[in-house]
XYZ file of C-alpha atoms in Angstrom:
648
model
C 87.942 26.259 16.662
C 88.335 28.936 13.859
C 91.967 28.927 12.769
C 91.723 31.619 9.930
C 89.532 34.583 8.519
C 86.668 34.078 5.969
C 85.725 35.873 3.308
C 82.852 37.356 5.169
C 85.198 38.175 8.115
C 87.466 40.032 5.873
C 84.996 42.414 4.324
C 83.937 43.042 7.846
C 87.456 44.136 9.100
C 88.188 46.043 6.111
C 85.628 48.498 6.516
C 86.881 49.222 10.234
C 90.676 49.057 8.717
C 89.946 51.703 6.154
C 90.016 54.292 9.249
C 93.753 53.649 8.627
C 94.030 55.196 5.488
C 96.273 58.126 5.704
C 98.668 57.235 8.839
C 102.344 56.792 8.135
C 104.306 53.557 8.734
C 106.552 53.623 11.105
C 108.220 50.125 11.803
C 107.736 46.983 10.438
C 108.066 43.449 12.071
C 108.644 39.905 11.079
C 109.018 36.628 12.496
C 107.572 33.554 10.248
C 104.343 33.859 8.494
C 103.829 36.967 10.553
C 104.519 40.835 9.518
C 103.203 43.529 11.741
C 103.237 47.064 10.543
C 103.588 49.888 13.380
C 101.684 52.523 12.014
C 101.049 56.277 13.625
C 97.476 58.091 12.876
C 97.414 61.559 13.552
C 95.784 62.741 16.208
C 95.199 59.225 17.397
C 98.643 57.882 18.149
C 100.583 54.054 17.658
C 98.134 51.832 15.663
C 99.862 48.499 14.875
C 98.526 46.494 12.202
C 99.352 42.369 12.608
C 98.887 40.508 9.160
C 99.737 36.236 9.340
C 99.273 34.740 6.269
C 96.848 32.075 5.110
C 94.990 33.141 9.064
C 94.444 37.277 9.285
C 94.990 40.564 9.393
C 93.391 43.244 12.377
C 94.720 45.575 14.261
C 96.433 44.083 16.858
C 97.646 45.007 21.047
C 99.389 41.705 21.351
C 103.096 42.527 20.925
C 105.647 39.744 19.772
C 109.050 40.976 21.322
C 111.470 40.751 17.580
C 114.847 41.869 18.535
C 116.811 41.341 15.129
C 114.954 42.125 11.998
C 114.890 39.486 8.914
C 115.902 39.982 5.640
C 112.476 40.868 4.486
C 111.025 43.308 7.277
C 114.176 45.563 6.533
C 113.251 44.987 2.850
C 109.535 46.542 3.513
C 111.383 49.364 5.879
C 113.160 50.236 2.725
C 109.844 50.907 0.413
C 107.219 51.497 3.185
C 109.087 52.888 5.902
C 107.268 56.705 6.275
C 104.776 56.279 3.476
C 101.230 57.184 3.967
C 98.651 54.292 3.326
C 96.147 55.884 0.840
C 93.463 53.107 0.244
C 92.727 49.306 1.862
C 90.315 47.090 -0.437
C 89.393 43.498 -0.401
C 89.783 41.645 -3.725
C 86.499 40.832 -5.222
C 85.062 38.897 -2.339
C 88.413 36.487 -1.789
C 90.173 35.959 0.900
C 93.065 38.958 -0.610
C 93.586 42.011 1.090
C 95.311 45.115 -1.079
C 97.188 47.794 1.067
C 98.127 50.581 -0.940
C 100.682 53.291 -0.406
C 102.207 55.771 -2.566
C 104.495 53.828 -5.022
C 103.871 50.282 -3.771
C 100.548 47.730 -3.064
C 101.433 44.954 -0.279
C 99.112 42.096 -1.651
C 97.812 40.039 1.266
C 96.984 36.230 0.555
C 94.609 34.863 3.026
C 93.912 31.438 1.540
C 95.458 28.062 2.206
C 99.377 28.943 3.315
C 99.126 32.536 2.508
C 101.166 34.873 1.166
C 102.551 38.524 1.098
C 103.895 40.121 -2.061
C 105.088 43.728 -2.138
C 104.197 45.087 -5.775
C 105.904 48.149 -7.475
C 104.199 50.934 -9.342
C 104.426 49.063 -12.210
C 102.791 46.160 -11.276
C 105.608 43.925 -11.236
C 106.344 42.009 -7.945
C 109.449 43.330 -5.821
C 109.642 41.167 -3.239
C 107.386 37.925 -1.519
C 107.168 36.384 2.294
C 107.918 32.972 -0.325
C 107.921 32.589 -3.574
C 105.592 30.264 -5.823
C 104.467 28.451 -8.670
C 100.818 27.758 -9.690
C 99.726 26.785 -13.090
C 98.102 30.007 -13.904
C 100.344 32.500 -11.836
C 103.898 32.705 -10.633
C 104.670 34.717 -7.195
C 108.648 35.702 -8.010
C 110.539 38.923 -8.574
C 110.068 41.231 -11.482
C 106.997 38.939 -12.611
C 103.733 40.807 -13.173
C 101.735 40.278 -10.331
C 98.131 38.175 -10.737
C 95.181 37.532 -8.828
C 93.997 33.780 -8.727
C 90.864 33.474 -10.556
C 88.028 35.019 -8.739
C 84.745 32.966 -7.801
C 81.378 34.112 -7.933
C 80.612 37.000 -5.090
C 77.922 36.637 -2.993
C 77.436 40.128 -2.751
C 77.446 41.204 -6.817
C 75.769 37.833 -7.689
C 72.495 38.482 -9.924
C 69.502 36.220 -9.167
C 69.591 35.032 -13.062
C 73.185 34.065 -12.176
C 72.801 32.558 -8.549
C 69.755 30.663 -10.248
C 72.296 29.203 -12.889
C 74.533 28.537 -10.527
C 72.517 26.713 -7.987
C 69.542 25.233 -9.852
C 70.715 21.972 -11.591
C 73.315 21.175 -8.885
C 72.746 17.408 -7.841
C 74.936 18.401 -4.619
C 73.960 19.413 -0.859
C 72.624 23.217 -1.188
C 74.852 23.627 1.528
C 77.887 22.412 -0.114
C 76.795 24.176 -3.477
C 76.383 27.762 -1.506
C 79.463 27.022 0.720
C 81.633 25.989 -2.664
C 80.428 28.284 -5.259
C 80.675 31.328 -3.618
C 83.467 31.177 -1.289
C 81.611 31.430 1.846
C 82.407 28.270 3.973
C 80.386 25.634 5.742
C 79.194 28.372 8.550
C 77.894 30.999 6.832
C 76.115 28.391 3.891
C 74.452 26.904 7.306
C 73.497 29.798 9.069
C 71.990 31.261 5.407
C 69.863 28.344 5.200
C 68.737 28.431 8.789
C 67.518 31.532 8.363
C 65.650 30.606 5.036
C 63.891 27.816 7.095
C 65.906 25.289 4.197
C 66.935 21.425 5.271
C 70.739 21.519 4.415
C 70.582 18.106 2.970
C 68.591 18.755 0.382
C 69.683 18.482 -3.396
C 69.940 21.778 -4.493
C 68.198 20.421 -8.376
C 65.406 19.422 -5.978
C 64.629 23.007 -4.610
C 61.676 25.001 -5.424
C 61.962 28.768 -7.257
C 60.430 29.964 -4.390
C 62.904 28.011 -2.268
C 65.967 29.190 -4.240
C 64.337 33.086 -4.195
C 64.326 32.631 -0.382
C 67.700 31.529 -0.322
C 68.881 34.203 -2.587
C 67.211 36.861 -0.122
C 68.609 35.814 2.542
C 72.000 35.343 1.381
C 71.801 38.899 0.623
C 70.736 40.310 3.589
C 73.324 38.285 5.991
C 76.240 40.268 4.178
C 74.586 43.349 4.644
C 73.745 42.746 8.461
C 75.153 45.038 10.390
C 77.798 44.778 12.700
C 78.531 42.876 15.887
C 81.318 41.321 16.498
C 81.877 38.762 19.368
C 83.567 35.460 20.383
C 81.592 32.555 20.624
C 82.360 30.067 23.797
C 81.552 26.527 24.271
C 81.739 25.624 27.554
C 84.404 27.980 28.546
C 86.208 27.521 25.499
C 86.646 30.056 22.548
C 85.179 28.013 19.509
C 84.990 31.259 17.057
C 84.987 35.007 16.664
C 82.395 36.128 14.369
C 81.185 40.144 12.676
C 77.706 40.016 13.045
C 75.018 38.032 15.102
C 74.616 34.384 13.618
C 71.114 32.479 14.736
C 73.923 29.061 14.146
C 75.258 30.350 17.643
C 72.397 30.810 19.669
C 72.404 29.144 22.907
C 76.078 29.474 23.349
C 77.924 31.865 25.395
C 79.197 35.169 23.720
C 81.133 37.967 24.388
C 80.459 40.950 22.577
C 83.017 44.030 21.051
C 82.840 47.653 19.900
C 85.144 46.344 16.932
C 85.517 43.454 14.993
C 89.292 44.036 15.163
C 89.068 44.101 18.974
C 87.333 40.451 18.518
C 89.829 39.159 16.555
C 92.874 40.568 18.289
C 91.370 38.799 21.802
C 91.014 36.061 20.293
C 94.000 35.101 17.828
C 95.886 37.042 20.303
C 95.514 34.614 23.222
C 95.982 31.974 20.910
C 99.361 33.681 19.750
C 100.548 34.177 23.808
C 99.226 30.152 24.239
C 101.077 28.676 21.184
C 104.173 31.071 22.574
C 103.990 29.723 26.491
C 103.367 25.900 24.888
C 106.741 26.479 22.787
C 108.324 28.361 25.056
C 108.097 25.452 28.261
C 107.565 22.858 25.699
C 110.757 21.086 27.210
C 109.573 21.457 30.271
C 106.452 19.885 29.855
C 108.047 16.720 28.525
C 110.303 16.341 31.456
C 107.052 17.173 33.785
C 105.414 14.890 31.513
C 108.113 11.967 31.996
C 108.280 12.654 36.005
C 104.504 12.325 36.147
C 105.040 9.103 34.426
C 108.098 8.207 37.017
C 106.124 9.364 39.986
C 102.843 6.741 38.980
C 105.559 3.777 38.692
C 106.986 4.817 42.050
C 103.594 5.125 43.420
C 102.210 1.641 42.187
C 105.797 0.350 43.457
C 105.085 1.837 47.232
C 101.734 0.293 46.644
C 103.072 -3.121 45.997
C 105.755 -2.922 48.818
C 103.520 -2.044 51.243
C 101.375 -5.270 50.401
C 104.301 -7.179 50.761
C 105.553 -5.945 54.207
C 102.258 -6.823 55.453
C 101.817 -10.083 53.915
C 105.084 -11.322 54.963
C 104.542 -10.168 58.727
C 100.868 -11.850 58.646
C 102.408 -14.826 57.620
C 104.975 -14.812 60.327
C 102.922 -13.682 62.918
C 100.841 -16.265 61.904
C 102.892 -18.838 61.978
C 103.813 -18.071 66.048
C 100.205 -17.614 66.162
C 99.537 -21.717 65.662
C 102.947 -22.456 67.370
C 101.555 -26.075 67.713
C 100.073 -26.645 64.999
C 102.344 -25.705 62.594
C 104.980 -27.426 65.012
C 103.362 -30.411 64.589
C 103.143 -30.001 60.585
C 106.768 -29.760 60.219
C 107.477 -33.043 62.091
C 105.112 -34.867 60.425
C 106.333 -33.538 56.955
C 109.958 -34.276 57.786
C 109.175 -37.802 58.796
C 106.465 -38.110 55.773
C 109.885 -37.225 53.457
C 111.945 -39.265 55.262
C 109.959 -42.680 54.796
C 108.297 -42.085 51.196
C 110.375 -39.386 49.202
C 109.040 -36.212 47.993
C 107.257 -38.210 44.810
C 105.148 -40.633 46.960
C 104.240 -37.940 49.321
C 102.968 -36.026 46.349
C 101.099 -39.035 45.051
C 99.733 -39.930 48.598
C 98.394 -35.816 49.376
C 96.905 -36.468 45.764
C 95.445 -39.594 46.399
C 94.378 -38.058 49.999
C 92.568 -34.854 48.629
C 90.416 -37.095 45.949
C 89.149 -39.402 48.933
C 89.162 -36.337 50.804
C 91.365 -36.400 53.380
C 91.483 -33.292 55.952
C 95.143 -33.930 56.303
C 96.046 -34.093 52.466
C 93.659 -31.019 51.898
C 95.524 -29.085 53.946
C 98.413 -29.353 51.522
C 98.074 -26.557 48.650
C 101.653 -27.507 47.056
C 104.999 -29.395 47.116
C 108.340 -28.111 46.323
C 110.945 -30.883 46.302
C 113.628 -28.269 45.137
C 113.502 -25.574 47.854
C 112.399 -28.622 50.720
C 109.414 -26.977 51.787
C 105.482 -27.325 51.313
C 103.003 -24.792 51.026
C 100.052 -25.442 53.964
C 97.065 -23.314 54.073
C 96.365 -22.233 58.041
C 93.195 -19.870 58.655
C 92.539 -19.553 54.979
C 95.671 -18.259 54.048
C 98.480 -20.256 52.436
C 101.975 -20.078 53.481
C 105.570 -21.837 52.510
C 106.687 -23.850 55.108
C 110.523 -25.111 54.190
C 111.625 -28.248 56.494
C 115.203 -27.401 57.076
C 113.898 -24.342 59.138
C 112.954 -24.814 62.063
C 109.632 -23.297 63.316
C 111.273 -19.518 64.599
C 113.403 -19.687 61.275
C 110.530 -20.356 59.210
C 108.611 -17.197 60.898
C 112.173 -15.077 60.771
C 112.221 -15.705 56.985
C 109.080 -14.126 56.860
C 109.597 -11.214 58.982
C 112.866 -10.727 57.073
C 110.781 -10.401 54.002
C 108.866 -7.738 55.664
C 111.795 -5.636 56.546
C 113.242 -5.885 53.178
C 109.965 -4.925 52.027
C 109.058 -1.810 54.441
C 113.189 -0.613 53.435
C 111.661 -0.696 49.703
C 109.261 1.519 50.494
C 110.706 3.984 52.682
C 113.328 4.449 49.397
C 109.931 4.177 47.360
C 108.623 6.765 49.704
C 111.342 9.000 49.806
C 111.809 9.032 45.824
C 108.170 9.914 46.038
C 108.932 13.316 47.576
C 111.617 13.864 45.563
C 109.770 13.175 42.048
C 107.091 15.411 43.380
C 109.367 18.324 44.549
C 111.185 18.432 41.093
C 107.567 18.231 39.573
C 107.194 21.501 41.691
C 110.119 22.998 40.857
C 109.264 22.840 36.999
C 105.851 24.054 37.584
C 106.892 26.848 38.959
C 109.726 27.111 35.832
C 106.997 26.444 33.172
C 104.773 29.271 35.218
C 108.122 31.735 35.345
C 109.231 31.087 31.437
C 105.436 31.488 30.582
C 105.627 35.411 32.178
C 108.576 35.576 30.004
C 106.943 34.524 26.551
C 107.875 36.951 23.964
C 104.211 38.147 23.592
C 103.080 41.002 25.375
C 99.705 42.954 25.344
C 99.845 46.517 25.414
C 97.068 47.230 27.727
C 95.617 51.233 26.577
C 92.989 53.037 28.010
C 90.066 54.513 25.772
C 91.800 58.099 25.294
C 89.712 60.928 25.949
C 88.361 63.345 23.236
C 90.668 65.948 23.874
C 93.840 63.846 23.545
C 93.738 63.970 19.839
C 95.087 67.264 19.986
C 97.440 68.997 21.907
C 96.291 69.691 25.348
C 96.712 70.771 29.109
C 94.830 71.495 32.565
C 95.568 75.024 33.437
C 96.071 75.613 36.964
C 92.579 77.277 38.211
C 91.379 73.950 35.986
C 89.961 74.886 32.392
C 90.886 72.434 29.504
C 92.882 73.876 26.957
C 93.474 72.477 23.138
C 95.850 72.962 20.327
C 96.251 71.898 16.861
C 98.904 69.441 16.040
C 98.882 69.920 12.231
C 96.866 71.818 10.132
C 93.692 68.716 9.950
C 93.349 69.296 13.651
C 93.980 72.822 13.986
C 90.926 72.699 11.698
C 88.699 70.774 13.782
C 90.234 72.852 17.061
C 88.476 76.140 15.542
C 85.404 74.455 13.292
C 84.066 71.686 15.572
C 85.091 72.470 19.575
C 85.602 76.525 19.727
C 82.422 77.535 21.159
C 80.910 81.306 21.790
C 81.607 81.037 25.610
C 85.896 80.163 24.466
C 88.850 82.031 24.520
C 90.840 81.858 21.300
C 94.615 81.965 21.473
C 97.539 82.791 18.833
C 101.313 82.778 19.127
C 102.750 85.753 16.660
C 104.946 82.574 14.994
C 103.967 81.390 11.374
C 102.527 78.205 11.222
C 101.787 77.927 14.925
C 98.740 75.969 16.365
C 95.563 77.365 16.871
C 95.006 77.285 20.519
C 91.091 77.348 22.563
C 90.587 77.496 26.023
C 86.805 75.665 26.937
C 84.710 77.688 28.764
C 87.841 80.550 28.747
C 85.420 83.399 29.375
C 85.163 82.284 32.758
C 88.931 82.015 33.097
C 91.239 84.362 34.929
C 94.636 86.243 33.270
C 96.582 83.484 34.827
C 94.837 81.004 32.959
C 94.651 83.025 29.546
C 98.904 83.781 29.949
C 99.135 79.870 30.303
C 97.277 79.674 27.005
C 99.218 82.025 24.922
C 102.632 80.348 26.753
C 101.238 76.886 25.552
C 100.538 78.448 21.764
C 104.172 79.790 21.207
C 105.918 76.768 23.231
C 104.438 74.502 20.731
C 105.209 76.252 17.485
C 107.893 76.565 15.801
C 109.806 79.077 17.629
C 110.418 76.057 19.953
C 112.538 74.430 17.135
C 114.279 77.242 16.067
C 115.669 77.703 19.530
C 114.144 80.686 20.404
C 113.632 81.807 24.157
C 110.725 83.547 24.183
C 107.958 85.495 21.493
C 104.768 87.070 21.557
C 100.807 85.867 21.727
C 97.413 86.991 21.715
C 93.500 86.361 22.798
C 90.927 87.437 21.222
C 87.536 86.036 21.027
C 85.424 83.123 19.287
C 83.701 85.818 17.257
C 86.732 87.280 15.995
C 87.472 84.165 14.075
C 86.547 83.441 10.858
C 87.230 81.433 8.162
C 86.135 84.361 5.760
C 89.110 85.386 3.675
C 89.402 89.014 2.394
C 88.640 89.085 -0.975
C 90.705 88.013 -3.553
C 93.161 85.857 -0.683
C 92.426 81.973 -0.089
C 92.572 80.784 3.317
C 94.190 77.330 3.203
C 92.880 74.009 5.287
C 93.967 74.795 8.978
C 93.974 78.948 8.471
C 91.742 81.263 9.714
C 90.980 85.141 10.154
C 91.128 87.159 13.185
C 89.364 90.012 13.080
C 89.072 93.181 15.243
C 91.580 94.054 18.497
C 93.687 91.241 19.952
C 95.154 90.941 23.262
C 98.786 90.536 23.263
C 101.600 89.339 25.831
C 104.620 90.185 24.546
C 108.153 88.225 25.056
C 106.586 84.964 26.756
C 109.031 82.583 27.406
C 109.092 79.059 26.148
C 109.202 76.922 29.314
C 107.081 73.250 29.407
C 106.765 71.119 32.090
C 105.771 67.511 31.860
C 104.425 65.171 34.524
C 101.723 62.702 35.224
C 97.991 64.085 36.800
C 94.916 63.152 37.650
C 92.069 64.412 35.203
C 88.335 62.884 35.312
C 89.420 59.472 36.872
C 92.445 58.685 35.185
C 96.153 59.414 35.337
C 97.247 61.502 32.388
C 100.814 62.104 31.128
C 100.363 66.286 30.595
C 102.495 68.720 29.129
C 102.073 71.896 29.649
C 103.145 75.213 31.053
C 105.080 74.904 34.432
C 102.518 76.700 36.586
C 99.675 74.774 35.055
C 101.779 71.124 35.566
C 103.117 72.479 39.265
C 99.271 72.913 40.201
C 98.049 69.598 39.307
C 101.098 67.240 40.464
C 104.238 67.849 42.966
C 106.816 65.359 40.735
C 107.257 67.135 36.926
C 110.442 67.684 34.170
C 111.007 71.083 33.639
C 111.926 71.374 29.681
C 113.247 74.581 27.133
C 114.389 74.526 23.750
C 117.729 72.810 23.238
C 119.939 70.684 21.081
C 119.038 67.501 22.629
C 116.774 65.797 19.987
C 113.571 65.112 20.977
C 113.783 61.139 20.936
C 116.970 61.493 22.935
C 114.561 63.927 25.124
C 111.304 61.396 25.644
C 113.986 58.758 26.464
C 115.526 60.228 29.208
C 111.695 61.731 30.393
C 110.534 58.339 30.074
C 113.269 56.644 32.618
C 112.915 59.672 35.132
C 108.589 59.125 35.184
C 109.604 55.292 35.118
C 111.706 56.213 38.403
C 108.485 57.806 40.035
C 106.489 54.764 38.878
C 104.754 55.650 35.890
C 105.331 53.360 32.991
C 104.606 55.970 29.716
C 105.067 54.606 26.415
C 107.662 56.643 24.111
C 104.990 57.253 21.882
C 102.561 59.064 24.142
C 105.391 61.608 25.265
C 106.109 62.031 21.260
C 103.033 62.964 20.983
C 102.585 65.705 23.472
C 106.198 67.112 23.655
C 106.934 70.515 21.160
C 108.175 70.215 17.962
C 112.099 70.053 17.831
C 114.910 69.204 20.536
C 115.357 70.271 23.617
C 116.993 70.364 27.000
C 116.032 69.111 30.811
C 115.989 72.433 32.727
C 115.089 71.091 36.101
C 113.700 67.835 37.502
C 110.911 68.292 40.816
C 109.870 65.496 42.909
């Protein structure tokens, strides 16, 4: 089972992580060899980034619950917390991932124990997950930072150099491709499966034609395009891999729109199984030692059974040949009497070698305890002189009470053993629910919720801008010629289109130009109300008079506009139903009243707005709805604000 990343895997995932680039940290996490940096995209929401040293780094939806932050996560708050990653990069073609932000490069080690080092702008290290010593490099504060030397890439490699490399090797080819360019035992397998090349062979002992091939295909696997899955073995997760590998054929896979999704499944239930095992571990060793206590008990009941019904065979036996053995014991006392025990040992031996039925009926002689062991119907039993013939069978029906006593106790611990087994099932299944882990289990967001947004109440779809990027893409890539376009008389508000808004009544185009000046920033300067217009898609353009520059997110509105003057600025928010799903929507009141019966009626206020999505949050928790405080960050105005009036 894969425990860590390759160097394949990790130029994989940092082609998908470079979507990243330009989203602002928000929190950051640690607990061991683990960091995990809570990032926000624009437009696209929480996006939390889990790197564990020496093992990986994807994005992640497994959430380790971290109440008290360590030294070194408030360390990284300090120089990351709100800067903008600007580039992600894999290091030659090692296992080393470079994040980079403004001022500061977080250097991720993701060979043997790992590492993370924080580097300053001027290259010196600030700060380590531990620090080291290596013979060419030294991992400790205010020490230049250094890459470990580099091997040969796979992907740069020239032929002249691969042939070099490979050529006079007296090794395995597939421990020369697998050691000299840093690409493990799989990937060295599944390039020479594909070249049609024994892996056994010396690699001196190869062809040019052979070592072309090789060379090819070695080329060609990096550059296969993407498919990630997880590879099962009867049942079992046995690896998570970027692209298709022939090595893998025949075994079950499951397949991924993202490598990072691959990954996340599958360290992730790894993570919540390595949490549960040390969460219950000492609970398993007590089930563990009852299990043992409940097979003793068992083989005990086993053996006391066996001996209850012995002993009451051999007394029932005994009153079964009443005469017989009647007739033993006289003979036996009187045989005692006149020889001794020691010539009535010698004479039964004597007896059996001439073979006397008498003396073979005689299996053994026990002077101390005054009794003889006789066999009767094939089974042998202890017949003691100084009994008489009901004591002898009492003795053995004794037995068998003492025995069947055993193992009702035997039988009752039984119970018991198993009922506390029970009971810490049942704890191991209860403190496994509570295992710090948790996966945050997201929907695939719809296209519209990248931007602002709301259902108006006769049902069009109306979008905003959120900054001037998306107010950008609001106008240039989704207002179409059968729109509405819609303006709050505020500077910097959002640009605001309703789809398909030439169909649309006045009620839906006054919901509009509400929406526009609610979120702009007339909502955080406390203002009550302002004025909006429509116009149409024609009328805007990104053609600037001449001599004026239009900056990214601006635009021109030519000819007459539409207005509504003094709209108040009133939201609603609530939960609705919108092409299958249920959506958390905030919008005008009208629009939020049509599409749901429970909503939070909100105006500009001093409340700030955290202090605002918290107490929204536990009044839609109260209905039911479980809404993370991120989602209603991202569709609430800009500013604070007060609770006017809660329905439902």
């Amino acid at each position: 089972m894969k425990e860590a990343m390759t160097s394949v895997d990790i130029r994989y995932i940092v082609k998908e992580l470079r979507e990243l680039v330009g989203a602002r940290v928000d929190k950051v996490y640690h607990e061991g060899n683990e960091i995990r940096i809570k990032f926000h995209k624009a437009g696209e929401g929480r996006k939390d980034l889990i790197i564990e040293a020496g093992k990986r780094i994807h994005l992640t939806t497994y959430i380790k619950e971290i109440p008290t932050p360590t030294s070194f996560a408030m360390l990284l708050r300090k120089h990351l917390g709100g800067a903008f990653l600007s580039g992600i990069e894999q290091h030659d073609f090692d296992r080393i991932v470079k994040l980079s932000f403004r001022d500061y490069t977080l250097v991720v080690e993701l060979f043997g124990k790992g590492n993370l080092v924080l580097v300053g702008p001027d290259g010196l290290i600030i700060a380590a997950l531990r620090y080291e010593e290596f013979r060419d490099r030294a991992i400790k504060p205010k020490v230049e930072y250094k890459f470990p030397p580099s091997r040969e890439s796979p992907l740069e490699v020239s032929w002249e150099r691969f042939r070099e490399l490979v050529a006079s090797d007296d090794s395995e080819i597939v421990r020369v491709l697998a050691r000299k360019f840093s690409i493990g035992g799989l990937y060295a397998e599944e390039i020479l499966l594909r070249a049609g090349i024994e892996k056994g062979r010396k690699a001196r002992e190869l062809t040019e034609d052979e070592l072309r091939k090789i060379f090819e295909t070695m080329k060609g696997l990096f550059s296969a395009p993407k498919r990630p899955s997880i590879v099962y073995k009867d049942g079992q997760m046995v690896d998570v891999v970027p692209i298709e590998l022939k090595w893998y054929d025949g075994y079950e896979r499951k397949y991924f729109e993202t490598f990072s999704e691959a990954l996340d499944e599958y360290f992730g239930k790894l993570t919540v199984e390595k949490a549960k095992a040390e969460k219950t571990r000492k609970l398993e060793e007590k089930r563990k030692a009852l299990e043992i206590s409940l097979e003793r008990i068992r083989e005990q009941m086993m053996a006391f059974e066996e001996e209850a019904k012995k002993n009451q065979e051999l007394g029932d036996l005994i009153y079964a040949n009443y005469s017989l053995v009647e007739r033993l014991l006289e003979e036996l006392r009187a045989a005692v009497k006149k020889l001794g025990w020691e010539e009535l040992e010698r004479r039964v031996e004597e007896g059996k070698k001439t073979g006397n039925k008498a003396a073979e009926v005689i299996k053994g002689i026990h002077p101390s305890e005054n009794a003889v062991t006789v066999e009767i119907d094939g089974k042998a039993i202890k017949l003691y002189l100084n009994r008489s013939l009901g004591e002898n069978a009492e003795l053995y029906y004794e037995r068998a009470k003492r025995a069947k006593a055993k193992l009702e106790g035997a039988r009752k611990a039984y119970e018991e053993t198993k009922i506390k087994i029970e009971e810490l099932e049942r704890l191991i299944e209860e403190e496994g629910k509570k295992v710090g882990v948790k996966k945050l289990e997201r929907r695939k967001k719809k296209w519209f919720e990248k931007f602002r947004w709301f259902i108006s109440s006769e049902g069009f779809l109306v979008i905003g801008g959120k900054d001037a990027t998306t107010n950008e893409m609001v106008v240039k890539r989704h207002m179409e010629e059968n729109d509405i376009y819609c303006h709050a008389d505020v500077y910097g508000a959002p640009h605001v289109v309703i789809k398909d808004g030439r169909k649309a009544g006045e009620r839906t185009i006054f919901e509009a130009c509400q929406f526009a000046v609610s979120m702009s920033r007339a909502w955080g300067q406390g203002l009550y109300s302002a004025d909006a217009y429509w116009v149409y898609p024609e009328q805007v353009s990104k053609k600037s008079p001449a001599g004026e520059y239009l900056p990214k997110g601006a635009f021109m509105v030519y000819g007459k506009r539409n207005w509504f003057h003094g709209i108040p600025l009133k939201l609603a928010v609530g939960v609705v139903k919108y092409e299958g799903d249920e959506l958390v929507m905030c919008g005008p009141v009208d629009a939020v009243k049509a599409h749901t019966n429970r909503y939070v009626v909100i105006r500009p206020g001093d409340l700030k707005k955290s202090e605002l999505v918290k107490r929204i949050k536990k009044i839609l928790e109260g209905w039911g709805y479980k809404v993370p405080e991120e989602d209603l960050m991202a569709i609430l105005p800009p500013g604070g604000g007060e609770i006017v009036e809660v329905v439902g």
